[in-house]
Short mmCIF file of N, CA and C in Angstrom, two decimals:
data_model
loop_
_atom_site.label_atom_id
_atom_site.label_comp_id
_atom_site.label_asym_id
_atom_site.label_seq_id
_atom_site.Cartn_x
_atom_site.Cartn_y
_atom_site.Cartn_z
N MET E 1 38.38 280.63 -107.24
CA MET E 1 38.47 281.52 -106.10
C MET E 1 39.86 282.16 -105.97
N TRP E 2 40.91 281.38 -106.25
CA TRP E 2 42.26 281.94 -106.13
C TRP E 2 42.47 283.09 -107.10
N ARG E 3 41.80 283.02 -108.25
CA ARG E 3 41.93 284.12 -109.22
C ARG E 3 41.32 285.40 -108.67
N GLN E 4 40.20 285.28 -107.97
CA GLN E 4 39.55 286.45 -107.38
C GLN E 4 40.45 287.08 -106.32
N VAL E 5 41.07 286.24 -105.51
CA VAL E 5 41.97 286.75 -104.47
C VAL E 5 43.18 287.42 -105.12
N ALA E 6 43.77 286.78 -106.13
CA ALA E 6 44.92 287.36 -106.83
C ALA E 6 44.54 288.70 -107.45
N GLU E 7 43.34 288.79 -108.00
CA GLU E 7 42.88 290.04 -108.62
C GLU E 7 42.73 291.14 -107.57
N ARG E 8 42.21 290.80 -106.40
CA ARG E 8 42.05 291.79 -105.33
C ARG E 8 43.41 292.31 -104.88
N ILE E 9 44.38 291.41 -104.72
CA ILE E 9 45.73 291.83 -104.31
C ILE E 9 46.35 292.69 -105.40
N SER E 10 46.17 292.28 -106.65
CA SER E 10 46.70 293.04 -107.78
C SER E 10 46.13 294.45 -107.81
N LYS E 11 44.85 294.60 -107.53
CA LYS E 11 44.22 295.92 -107.49
C LYS E 11 44.79 296.75 -106.36
N ARG E 12 45.07 296.12 -105.22
CA ARG E 12 45.65 296.84 -104.09
C ARG E 12 47.06 297.31 -104.43
N ILE E 13 47.80 296.52 -105.20
CA ILE E 13 49.13 296.93 -105.65
C ILE E 13 49.00 298.12 -106.59
N ALA E 14 48.06 298.03 -107.53
CA ALA E 14 47.87 299.10 -108.51
C ALA E 14 47.42 300.41 -107.88
N ASP E 15 46.57 300.33 -106.84
CA ASP E 15 46.07 301.58 -106.24
C ASP E 15 46.97 302.12 -105.13
N GLY E 16 48.08 301.43 -104.87
CA GLY E 16 49.04 301.94 -103.90
C GLY E 16 48.82 301.47 -102.48
N THR E 17 47.79 300.65 -102.24
CA THR E 17 47.58 300.11 -100.90
C THR E 17 48.82 299.34 -100.47
N TYR E 18 49.38 298.57 -101.42
CA TYR E 18 50.64 297.87 -101.20
C TYR E 18 51.67 298.48 -102.16
N PRO E 19 52.43 299.48 -101.71
CA PRO E 19 53.41 300.12 -102.60
C PRO E 19 54.61 299.21 -102.88
N PRO E 20 55.40 299.53 -103.91
CA PRO E 20 56.59 298.72 -104.23
C PRO E 20 57.48 298.53 -103.01
N GLY E 21 57.90 297.30 -102.81
CA GLY E 21 58.77 296.96 -101.69
C GLY E 21 58.06 296.62 -100.40
N SER E 22 56.75 296.88 -100.35
CA SER E 22 56.01 296.58 -99.11
C SER E 22 55.63 295.10 -99.04
N ARG E 23 55.41 294.64 -97.84
CA ARG E 23 55.03 293.25 -97.61
C ARG E 23 53.53 293.09 -97.88
N VAL E 24 53.18 292.02 -98.57
CA VAL E 24 51.77 291.69 -98.77
C VAL E 24 51.39 290.60 -97.76
N PRO E 25 50.12 290.47 -97.44
CA PRO E 25 49.72 289.45 -96.48
C PRO E 25 50.17 288.05 -96.91
N GLY E 26 50.52 287.25 -95.94
CA GLY E 26 50.95 285.89 -96.20
C GLY E 26 49.76 284.94 -96.32
N ILE E 27 50.07 283.67 -96.45
CA ILE E 27 49.05 282.65 -96.65
C ILE E 27 48.04 282.62 -95.50
N VAL E 28 48.53 282.64 -94.27
CA VAL E 28 47.63 282.58 -93.11
C VAL E 28 46.73 283.81 -93.07
N GLU E 29 47.32 284.98 -93.32
CA GLU E 29 46.55 286.22 -93.30
C GLU E 29 45.50 286.26 -94.41
N LEU E 30 45.88 285.82 -95.61
CA LEU E 30 44.92 285.79 -96.72
C LEU E 30 43.81 284.79 -96.45
N SER E 31 44.16 283.66 -95.89
CA SER E 31 43.16 282.64 -95.56
C SER E 31 42.12 283.20 -94.60
N ALA E 32 42.58 283.94 -93.59
CA ALA E 32 41.67 284.52 -92.61
C ALA E 32 40.83 285.65 -93.22
N GLU E 33 41.48 286.53 -93.99
CA GLU E 33 40.77 287.67 -94.57
C GLU E 33 39.67 287.26 -95.54
N PHE E 34 39.98 286.29 -96.41
CA PHE E 34 39.04 285.91 -97.45
C PHE E 34 38.24 284.65 -97.12
N GLY E 35 38.54 284.00 -96.00
CA GLY E 35 37.82 282.79 -95.63
C GLY E 35 38.08 281.65 -96.59
N ILE E 36 39.35 281.49 -96.98
CA ILE E 36 39.73 280.47 -97.96
C ILE E 36 40.74 279.50 -97.35
N ALA E 37 40.92 278.39 -98.03
CA ALA E 37 41.91 277.40 -97.60
C ALA E 37 43.31 277.93 -97.88
N ALA E 38 44.26 277.43 -97.11
CA ALA E 38 45.66 277.84 -97.29
C ALA E 38 46.14 277.53 -98.71
N SER E 39 45.71 276.41 -99.26
CA SER E 39 46.15 276.05 -100.62
C SER E 39 45.64 277.05 -101.66
N THR E 40 44.46 277.60 -101.42
CA THR E 40 43.91 278.60 -102.33
C THR E 40 44.72 279.89 -102.25
N ALA E 41 45.06 280.29 -101.04
CA ALA E 41 45.89 281.49 -100.86
C ALA E 41 47.26 281.29 -101.50
N GLN E 42 47.79 280.09 -101.36
CA GLN E 42 49.09 279.77 -101.94
C GLN E 42 49.05 279.89 -103.46
N LYS E 43 47.96 279.42 -104.08
CA LYS E 43 47.82 279.52 -105.54
C LYS E 43 47.75 280.98 -105.98
N ALA E 44 47.05 281.81 -105.21
CA ALA E 44 46.93 283.22 -105.55
C ALA E 44 48.30 283.90 -105.51
N LEU E 45 49.07 283.63 -104.47
CA LEU E 45 50.41 284.22 -104.37
C LEU E 45 51.34 283.68 -105.45
N ALA E 46 51.21 282.40 -105.76
CA ALA E 46 52.05 281.81 -106.82
C ALA E 46 51.76 282.49 -108.16
N HIS E 47 50.49 282.75 -108.43
CA HIS E 47 50.12 283.43 -109.68
C HIS E 47 50.73 284.83 -109.74
N LEU E 48 50.67 285.56 -108.63
CA LEU E 48 51.24 286.91 -108.59
C LEU E 48 52.75 286.88 -108.75
N ARG E 49 53.39 285.83 -108.26
CA ARG E 49 54.84 285.67 -108.47
C ARG E 49 55.13 285.42 -109.95
N GLU E 50 54.32 284.57 -110.57
CA GLU E 50 54.51 284.25 -111.99
C GLU E 50 54.33 285.48 -112.88
N THR E 51 53.43 286.37 -112.50
CA THR E 51 53.20 287.58 -113.30
C THR E 51 54.21 288.67 -112.96
N GLY E 52 55.03 288.44 -111.94
CA GLY E 52 56.06 289.40 -111.57
C GLY E 52 55.60 290.53 -110.67
N GLU E 53 54.38 290.44 -110.16
CA GLU E 53 53.87 291.51 -109.31
C GLU E 53 54.45 291.45 -107.90
N VAL E 54 54.76 290.23 -107.44
CA VAL E 54 55.35 290.07 -106.11
C VAL E 54 56.58 289.17 -106.19
N ARG E 55 57.39 289.25 -105.14
CA ARG E 55 58.54 288.35 -105.02
C ARG E 55 58.53 287.81 -103.59
N THR E 56 59.02 286.61 -103.43
CA THR E 56 59.05 285.99 -102.11
C THR E 56 60.49 285.83 -101.65
N GLU E 57 60.73 286.23 -100.42
CA GLU E 57 62.04 286.04 -99.80
C GLU E 57 61.85 285.03 -98.69
N LEU E 58 62.50 283.88 -98.82
CA LEU E 58 62.35 282.82 -97.85
C LEU E 58 62.64 283.31 -96.44
N GLY E 59 61.73 283.01 -95.55
CA GLY E 59 61.88 283.40 -94.15
C GLY E 59 61.47 284.83 -93.84
N LEU E 60 61.22 285.63 -94.87
CA LEU E 60 60.85 287.03 -94.65
C LEU E 60 59.41 287.34 -95.06
N GLY E 61 58.96 286.76 -96.16
CA GLY E 61 57.61 287.00 -96.62
C GLY E 61 57.54 287.32 -98.09
N THR E 62 56.38 287.82 -98.50
CA THR E 62 56.13 288.16 -99.90
C THR E 62 56.02 289.67 -100.00
N PHE E 63 56.69 290.22 -101.00
CA PHE E 63 56.76 291.67 -101.16
C PHE E 63 56.38 292.09 -102.56
N VAL E 64 55.86 293.32 -102.68
CA VAL E 64 55.52 293.87 -103.99
C VAL E 64 56.84 294.10 -104.74
N SER E 65 56.87 293.66 -105.98
CA SER E 65 58.07 293.86 -106.81
C SER E 65 58.33 295.35 -106.99
N ASP E 66 59.60 295.69 -107.08
CA ASP E 66 59.97 297.10 -107.25
C ASP E 66 59.56 297.62 -108.61
N SER E 67 59.55 296.74 -109.63
CA SER E 67 59.12 297.17 -110.95
C SER E 67 58.29 296.06 -111.57
N LYS E 68 57.15 296.44 -112.14
CA LYS E 68 56.26 295.46 -112.75
C LYS E 68 56.70 295.14 -114.14
#
């Protein structure tokens, strides 16, 4: 399931829904939107960080990377 969520976020980044530098939904927001557990949302965001699509700033949130 986390892969499906990560793929949906990745598509939103690619189509400009979340442009470079913009904030992406956090764990609580993703959990509510997709009806998933917080741990599943966390795995999806971790995967996107590993691929370099997003970056996390402690205390601020997760943002689309400026360059993929």
